[in-house]
GROMACS .gro file of C-alpha atoms in nm:
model
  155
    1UNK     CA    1  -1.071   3.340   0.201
    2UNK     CA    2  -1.451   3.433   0.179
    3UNK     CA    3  -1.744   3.283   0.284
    4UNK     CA    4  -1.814   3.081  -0.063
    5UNK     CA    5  -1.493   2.968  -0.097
    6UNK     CA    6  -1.492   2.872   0.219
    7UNK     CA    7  -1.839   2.662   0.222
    8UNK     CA    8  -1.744   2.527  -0.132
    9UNK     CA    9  -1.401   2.379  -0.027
   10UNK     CA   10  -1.586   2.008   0.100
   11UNK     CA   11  -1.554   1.991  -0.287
   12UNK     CA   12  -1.205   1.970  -0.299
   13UNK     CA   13  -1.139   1.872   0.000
   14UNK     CA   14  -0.915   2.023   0.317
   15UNK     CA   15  -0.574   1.997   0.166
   16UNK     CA   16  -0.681   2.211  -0.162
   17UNK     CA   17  -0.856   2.476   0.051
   18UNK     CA   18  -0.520   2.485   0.319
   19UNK     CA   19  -0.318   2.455  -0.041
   20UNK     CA   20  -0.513   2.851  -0.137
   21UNK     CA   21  -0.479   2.987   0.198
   22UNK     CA   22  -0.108   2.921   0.156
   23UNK     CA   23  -0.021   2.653   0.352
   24UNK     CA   24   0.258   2.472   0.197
   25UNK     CA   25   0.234   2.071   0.269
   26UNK     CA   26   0.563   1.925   0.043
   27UNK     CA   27   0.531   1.620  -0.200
   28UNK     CA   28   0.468   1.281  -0.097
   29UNK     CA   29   0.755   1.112   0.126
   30UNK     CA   30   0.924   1.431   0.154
   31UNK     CA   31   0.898   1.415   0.574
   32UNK     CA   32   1.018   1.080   0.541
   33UNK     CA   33   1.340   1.187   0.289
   34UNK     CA   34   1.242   0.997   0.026
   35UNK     CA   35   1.313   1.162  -0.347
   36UNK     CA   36   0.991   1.327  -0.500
   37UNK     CA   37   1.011   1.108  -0.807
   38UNK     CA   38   1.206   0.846  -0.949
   39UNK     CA   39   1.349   0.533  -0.791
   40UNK     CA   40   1.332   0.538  -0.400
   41UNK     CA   41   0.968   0.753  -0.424
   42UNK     CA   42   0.667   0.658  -0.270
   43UNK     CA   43   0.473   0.436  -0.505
   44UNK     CA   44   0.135   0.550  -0.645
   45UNK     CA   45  -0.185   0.438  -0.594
   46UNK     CA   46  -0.234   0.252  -0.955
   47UNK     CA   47   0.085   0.088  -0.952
   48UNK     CA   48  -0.007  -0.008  -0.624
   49UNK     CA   49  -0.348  -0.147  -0.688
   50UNK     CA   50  -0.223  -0.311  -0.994
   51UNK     CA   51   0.015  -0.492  -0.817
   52UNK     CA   52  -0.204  -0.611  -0.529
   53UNK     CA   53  -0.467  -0.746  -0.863
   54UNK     CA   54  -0.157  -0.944  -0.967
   55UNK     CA   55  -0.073  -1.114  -0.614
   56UNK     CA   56  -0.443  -1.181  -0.553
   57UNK     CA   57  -0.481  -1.372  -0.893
   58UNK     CA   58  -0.223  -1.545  -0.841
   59UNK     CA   59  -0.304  -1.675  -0.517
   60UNK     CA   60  -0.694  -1.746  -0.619
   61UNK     CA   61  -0.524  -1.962  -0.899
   62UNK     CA   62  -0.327  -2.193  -0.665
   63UNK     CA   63  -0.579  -2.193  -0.450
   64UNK     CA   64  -0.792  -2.262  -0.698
   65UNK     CA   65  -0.624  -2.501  -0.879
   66UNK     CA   66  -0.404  -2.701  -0.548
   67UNK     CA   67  -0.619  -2.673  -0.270
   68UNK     CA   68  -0.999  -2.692  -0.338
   69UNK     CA   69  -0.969  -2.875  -0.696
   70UNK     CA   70  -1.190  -2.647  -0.863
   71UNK     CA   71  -1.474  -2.338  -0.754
   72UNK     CA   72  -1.581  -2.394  -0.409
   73UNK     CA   73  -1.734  -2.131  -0.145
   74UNK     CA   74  -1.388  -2.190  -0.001
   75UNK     CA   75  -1.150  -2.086  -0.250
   76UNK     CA   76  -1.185  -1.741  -0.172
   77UNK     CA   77  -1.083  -1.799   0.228
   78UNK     CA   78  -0.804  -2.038   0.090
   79UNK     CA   79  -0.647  -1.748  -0.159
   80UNK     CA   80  -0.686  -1.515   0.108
   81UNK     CA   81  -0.478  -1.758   0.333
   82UNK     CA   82  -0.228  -1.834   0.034
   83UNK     CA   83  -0.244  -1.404   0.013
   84UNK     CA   84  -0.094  -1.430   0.385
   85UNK     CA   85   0.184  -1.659   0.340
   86UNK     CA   86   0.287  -1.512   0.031
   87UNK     CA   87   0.279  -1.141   0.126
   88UNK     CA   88   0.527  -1.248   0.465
   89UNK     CA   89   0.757  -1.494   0.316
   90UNK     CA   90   0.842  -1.272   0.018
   91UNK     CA   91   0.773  -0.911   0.177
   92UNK     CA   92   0.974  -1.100   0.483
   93UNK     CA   93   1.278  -1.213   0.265
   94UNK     CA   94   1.264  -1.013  -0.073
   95UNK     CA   95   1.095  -0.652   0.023
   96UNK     CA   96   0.830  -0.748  -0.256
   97UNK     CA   97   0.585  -0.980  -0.377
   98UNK     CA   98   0.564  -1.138  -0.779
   99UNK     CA   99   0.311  -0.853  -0.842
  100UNK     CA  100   0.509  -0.579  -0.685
  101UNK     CA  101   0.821  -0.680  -0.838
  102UNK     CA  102   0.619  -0.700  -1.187
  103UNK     CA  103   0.455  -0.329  -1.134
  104UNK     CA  104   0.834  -0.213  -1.011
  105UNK     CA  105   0.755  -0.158  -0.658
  106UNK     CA  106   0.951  -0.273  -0.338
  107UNK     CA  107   0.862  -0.229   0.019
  108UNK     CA  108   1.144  -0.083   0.260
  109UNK     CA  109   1.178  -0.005   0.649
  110UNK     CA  110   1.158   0.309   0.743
  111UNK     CA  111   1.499   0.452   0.821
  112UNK     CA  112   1.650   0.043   0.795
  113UNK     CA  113   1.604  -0.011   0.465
  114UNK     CA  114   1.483  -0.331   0.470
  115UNK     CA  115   1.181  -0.530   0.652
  116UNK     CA  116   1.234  -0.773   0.934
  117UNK     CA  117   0.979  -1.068   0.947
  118UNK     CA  118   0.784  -0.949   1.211
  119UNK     CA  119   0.709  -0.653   1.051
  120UNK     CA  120   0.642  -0.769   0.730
  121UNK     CA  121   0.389  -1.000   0.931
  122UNK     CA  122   0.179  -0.715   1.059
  123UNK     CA  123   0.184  -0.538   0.772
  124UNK     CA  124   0.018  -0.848   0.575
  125UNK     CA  125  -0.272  -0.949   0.846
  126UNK     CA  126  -0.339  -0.593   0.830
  127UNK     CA  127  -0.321  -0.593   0.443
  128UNK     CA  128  -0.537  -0.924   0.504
  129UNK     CA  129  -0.826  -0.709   0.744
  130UNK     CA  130  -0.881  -0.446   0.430
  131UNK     CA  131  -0.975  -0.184   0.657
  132UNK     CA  132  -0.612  -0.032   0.755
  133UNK     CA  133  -0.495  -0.060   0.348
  134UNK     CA  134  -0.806   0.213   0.281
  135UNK     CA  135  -0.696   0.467   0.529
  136UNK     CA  136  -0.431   0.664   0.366
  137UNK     CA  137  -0.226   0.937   0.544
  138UNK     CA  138  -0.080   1.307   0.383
  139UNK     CA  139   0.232   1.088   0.206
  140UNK     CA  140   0.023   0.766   0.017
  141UNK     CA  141   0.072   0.504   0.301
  142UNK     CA  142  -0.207   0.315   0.464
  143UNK     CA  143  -0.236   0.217   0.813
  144UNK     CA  144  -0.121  -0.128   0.729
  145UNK     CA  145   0.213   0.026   0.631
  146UNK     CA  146   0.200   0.336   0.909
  147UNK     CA  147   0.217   0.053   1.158
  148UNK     CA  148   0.445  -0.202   1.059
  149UNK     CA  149   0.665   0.143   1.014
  150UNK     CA  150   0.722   0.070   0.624
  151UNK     CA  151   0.670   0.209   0.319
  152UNK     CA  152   0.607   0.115  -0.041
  153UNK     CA  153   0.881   0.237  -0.265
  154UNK     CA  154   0.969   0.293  -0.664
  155UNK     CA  155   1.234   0.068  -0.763
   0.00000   0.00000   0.00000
């Protein structure tokens, strides 16, 4: 690798400039055995997003609508509360939310198969804090999921 492309890889990033030096880094979920596409891959990004826009309407319309009895300041910290319950009780139970279910997606233990309760709880606060859900390692999962030792799956 010379100089420029060496200087002009911030562009693209570390991966791509590793990627032309010949390191070979695998698809996504592939150190975790997960198929590279398909049912039982990891889930992408849109689907993903999509899915979370689903869950979070649907909790600002009951709070919305059941709790504050219209547009308040506080409907926002009452969805986000109605976010929590919903994400553990069907995340806990299920492995997915009405959104995720809708958008095809299911969350799954990693190496159990399925989610215990407690983990599906610390995966949701830390959905809930924002932060961890933006920090994304080599295979699509965010630090919410990293942590709770999960991972967002295809169905």
């Amino acid at each position: 690798m010379d100089n420029r492309q060496a200087m002009g890889s911030w562009l693209s990033g570390p991966r791509a400039a590793m990627e032309e030096a010949g390191a070979e880094f695998g698809y996504r979920g592939e150190q975790l055995g997960l198929p590279e596409d398909g049912p039982g891959s990891i889930a992408r990004p849109g689907r993903r997003l999509g899915a979370l826009a689903v869950d979070w309407g649907l909790c600002v319309l009951i709070a919305y609508g059941l709790i504050t009895d219209g547009y308040s300041p506080a409907t926002g910290n009452w969805a986000l509360l109605v976010f929590l319950v919903l994400g553990v009780l069907t995340v806990g139970t299920l492995g997915f939310t009405p959104g995720k279910r809708l958008f095809g997606l299911r969350v799954v233990g990693v190496g159990t198969g399925r989610v215990q309760p407690l983990r599906a709880l610390a995966r949701t606060v830390l959905l809930c804090l924002a932060i961890p859900a933006l920090v994304w390692d080599r295979d699509g999962r965010g630090l919410h999921d990293r942590l709770a030792r999960t991972v967002e799956v295809r169905m």
